[in-house]
């Protein structure tokens, strides 16, 4: 970009968990920098000492790493830069561009109410603007304010890269805003300018809720002699009702999406399309996002959060994912009460069968409960839906005999455990052999699979809906299937007689 080395940043406050809006901002900044071969910087704005917490900081860092939005340099912490901010505010005071304000909260509130009563905009009226040195007593509570230059026709403006137009603000409508609070901590608008300038940020991409902050920050850039960066204000994300996105719309923290079994690539894909487009394409890898991303294709209208679209994308990525990888991911999202999955051939076979039928990994794990648990849970209400008679139950004894005669070679893989292709082929061949043997078993006894499928499915899984029977038999193995068929017969027989 005209020889400029692009540098963008994401600057969250560790006062809560990382949510959808923040992640999209981080992703836009990351993609823009990478598209131009630039650098992406992460800054933790942790000067709100009462609300900031290590727990939230860890969540932010873990979430960004999980999504592969990784900074190119060491993380900048505002709490470690207080001396730097003091140096610059002292300079502004010395140059007459800032001043001490001793007005109490009560006095400021009185002024605000009076201005509102007079039909004027409530803003600081400059009570301390012209204090003489003898009137300044720094032992009293005070703040430091920026001295806004005012006058007829004075305005502060910039070209917004999303709107592709100039935005101007009348200086007379801008407060002498606070730079340093009573506790000595710099305010957002002051600290962010120092940080962005000293870390060489060239482009600030953020939500349009920051639009009113921009003229104040531009004034500070000018007062301190810093080069003003480019600004791009992204329209907000709204819920389906047109209101600002919140939990009630289904938006959760990144960590919650992870726990519920969303894949990072699905969440990244969804967020990049939440306000940005590249033709009619819907599916993007991170490499493709970096290749195509630009600010011109960001919508000027607010994006609408659509939970169903996110689920659709997640199901797409689950379908295309290696079942061996899914097995490991399922263990990552399990809670303390759940048993870990063993990543063996049987587990992989079921995952491969089920992954095209689910929208989240949590849903997939739930569908694997019959396999993970030693015994299925037989719900009486479910069993009573079917009028199994003695003949139906007796079939299970024949089924047990059939199972006992299945060759062990069908279930015992002897090949290379690192050869995923060979393992998948073994699973497919074994399932097909079980299918053939089962069909022969039915044919010899003049039975149909339609007649017998449900009682087998219920006996082996405790569920009406499950993977195909032959894949269940392979995954559970002969002995578990025989045990479950026998247990079902024992439990259900008294109700059938």
CSV table of N, CA and C in Angstrom, one decimal, residues 429-496:
chain,number,residue,atom,x,y,z
A,429,UNK,N,-14.6,-52.0,4.9
A,429,UNK,CA,-14.7,-53.4,4.5
A,429,UNK,C,-15.4,-54.3,5.6
A,430,UNK,N,-15.1,-54.0,6.8
A,430,UNK,CA,-15.6,-54.7,7.9
A,430,UNK,C,-17.1,-54.5,8.0
A,431,UNK,N,-17.6,-53.3,7.9
A,431,UNK,CA,-19.0,-52.9,7.9
A,431,UNK,C,-19.7,-53.6,6.8
A,432,UNK,N,-19.1,-53.7,5.6
A,432,UNK,CA,-19.7,-54.3,4.5
A,432,UNK,C,-19.9,-55.8,4.7
A,433,UNK,N,-18.8,-56.5,5.3
A,433,UNK,CA,-18.9,-57.9,5.6
A,433,UNK,C,-20.0,-58.2,6.6
A,434,UNK,N,-20.1,-57.3,7.7
A,434,UNK,CA,-21.2,-57.5,8.6
A,434,UNK,C,-22.6,-57.4,8.0
A,435,UNK,N,-22.7,-56.4,7.1
A,435,UNK,CA,-23.9,-56.2,6.3
A,435,UNK,C,-24.3,-57.5,5.5
A,436,UNK,N,-23.3,-58.0,4.8
A,436,UNK,CA,-23.6,-59.3,4.0
A,436,UNK,C,-24.0,-60.4,4.9
A,437,UNK,N,-23.2,-60.6,6.0
A,437,UNK,CA,-23.6,-61.7,6.9
A,437,UNK,C,-24.9,-61.6,7.6
A,438,UNK,N,-25.3,-60.3,7.9
A,438,UNK,CA,-26.6,-60.1,8.5
A,438,UNK,C,-27.7,-60.3,7.5
A,439,UNK,N,-27.5,-59.9,6.3
A,439,UNK,CA,-28.6,-60.1,5.3
A,439,UNK,C,-28.8,-61.6,5.0
A,440,UNK,N,-27.7,-62.3,5.0
A,440,UNK,CA,-27.8,-63.8,4.9
A,440,UNK,C,-28.6,-64.4,6.0
A,441,UNK,N,-28.3,-63.9,7.2
A,441,UNK,CA,-28.9,-64.4,8.5
A,441,UNK,C,-30.5,-64.1,8.4
A,442,UNK,N,-30.8,-62.9,7.9
A,442,UNK,CA,-32.3,-62.6,7.8
A,442,UNK,C,-32.9,-63.5,6.7
A,443,UNK,N,-32.2,-63.6,5.6
A,443,UNK,CA,-32.8,-64.3,4.4
A,443,UNK,C,-33.1,-65.8,4.8
A,444,UNK,N,-32.1,-66.4,5.5
A,444,UNK,CA,-32.3,-67.8,5.9
A,444,UNK,C,-33.6,-68.0,6.7
A,445,UNK,N,-33.9,-67.0,7.5
A,445,UNK,CA,-35.1,-67.1,8.4
A,445,UNK,C,-36.3,-66.4,7.9
A,446,UNK,N,-36.3,-66.0,6.6
A,446,UNK,CA,-37.4,-65.2,6.0
A,446,UNK,C,-37.8,-64.0,6.8
A,447,UNK,N,-36.8,-63.3,7.4
A,447,UNK,CA,-37.1,-62.0,8.0
A,447,UNK,C,-36.7,-60.9,7.1
A,448,UNK,N,-37.2,-59.7,7.5
A,448,UNK,CA,-36.7,-58.5,6.7
A,448,UNK,C,-36.1,-57.6,7.8
A,449,UNK,N,-35.2,-56.7,7.3
A,449,UNK,CA,-34.5,-55.8,8.2
A,449,UNK,C,-35.5,-54.8,8.7
A,450,UNK,N,-36.6,-54.5,8.0
A,450,UNK,CA,-37.6,-53.5,8.5
A,450,UNK,C,-38.3,-54.1,9.7
A,451,UNK,N,-38.5,-55.4,9.8
A,451,UNK,CA,-39.1,-56.1,10.9
A,451,UNK,C,-38.2,-56.1,12.1
A,452,UNK,N,-36.9,-56.2,11.9
A,452,UNK,CA,-36.0,-56.5,13.1
A,452,UNK,C,-35.1,-55.3,13.5
A,453,UNK,N,-35.1,-54.3,12.6
A,453,UNK,CA,-34.1,-53.2,12.9
A,453,UNK,C,-34.3,-52.5,14.2
A,454,UNK,N,-35.6,-52.1,14.5
A,454,UNK,CA,-35.9,-51.3,15.7
A,454,UNK,C,-35.5,-52.0,17.0
A,455,UNK,N,-35.9,-53.3,17.1
A,455,UNK,CA,-35.6,-54.0,18.3
A,455,UNK,C,-34.1,-54.1,18.6
A,456,UNK,N,-33.3,-54.3,17.5
A,456,UNK,CA,-31.9,-54.4,17.6
A,456,UNK,C,-31.3,-53.0,18.0
A,457,UNK,N,-31.8,-52.0,17.3
A,457,UNK,CA,-31.3,-50.6,17.6
A,457,UNK,C,-31.6,-50.3,19.0
A,458,UNK,N,-32.8,-50.5,19.5
A,458,UNK,CA,-33.1,-50.2,20.9
A,458,UNK,C,-32.2,-51.0,21.9
A,459,UNK,N,-32.0,-52.3,21.6
A,459,UNK,CA,-31.2,-53.2,22.4
A,459,UNK,C,-29.8,-52.7,22.5
A,460,UNK,N,-29.2,-52.3,21.4
A,460,UNK,CA,-27.8,-52.0,21.4
A,460,UNK,C,-27.5,-50.5,21.8
A,461,UNK,N,-28.5,-49.6,21.6
A,461,UNK,CA,-28.2,-48.2,21.9
A,461,UNK,C,-29.1,-47.5,22.8
A,462,UNK,N,-30.3,-48.1,23.0
A,462,UNK,CA,-31.3,-47.4,23.8
A,462,UNK,C,-32.0,-46.3,23.1
A,463,UNK,N,-31.7,-46.1,21.8
A,463,UNK,CA,-32.2,-45.0,21.1
A,463,UNK,C,-33.0,-45.4,19.8
A,464,UNK,N,-34.0,-44.6,19.4
A,464,UNK,CA,-34.7,-44.9,18.2
A,464,UNK,C,-34.0,-44.5,17.0
A,465,UNK,N,-33.1,-43.5,17.1
A,465,UNK,CA,-32.3,-43.0,16.0
A,465,UNK,C,-30.8,-43.2,16.3
A,466,UNK,N,-30.1,-43.8,15.4
A,466,UNK,CA,-28.7,-44.1,15.7
A,466,UNK,C,-28.0,-44.3,14.3
A,467,UNK,N,-26.7,-44.5,14.4
A,467,UNK,CA,-26.0,-44.9,13.1
A,467,UNK,C,-26.5,-46.2,12.6
A,468,UNK,N,-26.2,-46.5,11.3
A,468,UNK,CA,-26.6,-47.8,10.7
A,468,UNK,C,-26.2,-49.0,11.6
A,469,UNK,N,-27.1,-50.0,11.7
A,469,UNK,CA,-26.9,-51.2,12.5
A,469,UNK,C,-25.5,-51.8,12.4
A,470,UNK,N,-25.1,-51.9,11.1
A,470,UNK,CA,-23.8,-52.6,10.9
A,470,UNK,C,-22.6,-51.8,11.4
A,471,UNK,N,-22.7,-50.5,11.4
A,471,UNK,CA,-21.7,-49.7,12.0
A,471,UNK,C,-21.7,-49.8,13.5
A,472,UNK,N,-22.9,-49.9,14.1
A,472,UNK,CA,-23.0,-50.0,15.5
A,472,UNK,C,-22.4,-51.4,16.0
A,473,UNK,N,-22.7,-52.4,15.2
A,473,UNK,CA,-22.2,-53.7,15.6
A,473,UNK,C,-20.6,-53.7,15.5
A,474,UNK,N,-20.1,-53.1,14.5
A,474,UNK,CA,-18.6,-53.1,14.3
A,474,UNK,C,-18.0,-52.3,15.5
A,475,UNK,N,-18.6,-51.1,15.8
A,475,UNK,CA,-18.0,-50.3,16.9
A,475,UNK,C,-18.1,-50.9,18.2
A,476,UNK,N,-19.3,-51.5,18.6
A,476,UNK,CA,-19.4,-52.1,19.9
A,476,UNK,C,-18.7,-53.4,20.0
A,477,UNK,N,-18.5,-54.1,18.9
A,477,UNK,CA,-17.9,-55.4,18.9
A,477,UNK,C,-18.8,-56.5,19.3
A,478,UNK,N,-18.4,-57.7,19.1
A,478,UNK,CA,-19.3,-58.9,19.3
A,478,UNK,C,-19.7,-59.0,20.8
A,479,UNK,N,-18.8,-58.9,21.7
A,479,UNK,CA,-19.1,-59.2,23.1
A,479,UNK,C,-20.0,-58.2,23.7
A,480,UNK,N,-19.8,-56.9,23.4
A,480,UNK,CA,-20.7,-55.9,23.9
A,480,UNK,C,-22.1,-56.0,23.3
A,481,UNK,N,-22.2,-56.3,22.0
A,481,UNK,CA,-23.5,-56.5,21.4
A,481,UNK,C,-24.3,-57.6,22.0
A,482,UNK,N,-23.6,-58.8,22.2
A,482,UNK,CA,-24.2,-60.0,22.8
A,482,UNK,C,-24.7,-59.6,24.2
A,483,UNK,N,-23.9,-58.9,25.0
A,483,UNK,CA,-24.2,-58.6,26.4
A,483,UNK,C,-25.5,-57.7,26.4
A,484,UNK,N,-25.5,-56.7,25.5
A,484,UNK,CA,-26.6,-55.7,25.5
A,484,UNK,C,-27.9,-56.4,25.0
A,485,UNK,N,-27.8,-57.3,24.0
A,485,UNK,CA,-29.0,-58.0,23.5
A,485,UNK,C,-29.6,-58.8,24.6
A,486,UNK,N,-28.7,-59.5,25.4
A,486,UNK,CA,-29.2,-60.3,26.5
A,486,UNK,C,-29.8,-59.5,27.6
A,487,UNK,N,-29.2,-58.3,27.9
A,487,UNK,CA,-29.7,-57.5,29.0
A,487,UNK,C,-31.1,-56.9,28.6
A,488,UNK,N,-31.2,-56.5,27.4
A,488,UNK,CA,-32.5,-56.0,26.9
A,488,UNK,C,-33.6,-57.0,27.0
A,489,UNK,N,-33.2,-58.2,26.6
A,489,UNK,CA,-34.2,-59.3,26.7
A,489,UNK,C,-34.6,-59.5,28.2
A,490,UNK,N,-33.6,-59.5,29.1
A,490,UNK,CA,-33.9,-59.7,30.5
A,490,UNK,C,-34.8,-58.6,31.1
A,491,UNK,N,-34.6,-57.4,30.7
A,491,UNK,CA,-35.3,-56.3,31.3
A,491,UNK,C,-36.7,-56.2,30.7
A,492,UNK,N,-36.8,-56.4,29.4
A,492,UNK,CA,-38.1,-56.1,28.7
A,492,UNK,C,-39.0,-57.3,28.7
A,493,UNK,N,-38.5,-58.5,28.8
A,493,UNK,CA,-39.3,-59.7,28.7
A,493,UNK,C,-40.6,-59.7,29.6
A,494,UNK,N,-40.4,-59.3,30.9
A,494,UNK,CA,-41.6,-59.3,31.8
A,494,UNK,C,-42.7,-58.4,31.3
A,495,UNK,N,-42.4,-57.3,30.6
A,495,UNK,CA,-43.4,-56.4,30.1
A,495,UNK,C,-44.1,-56.9,28.9
A,496,UNK,N,-43.4,-57.8,28.2
A,496,UNK,CA,-43.9,-58.3,26.9
A,496,UNK,C,-44.8,-59.5,27.2
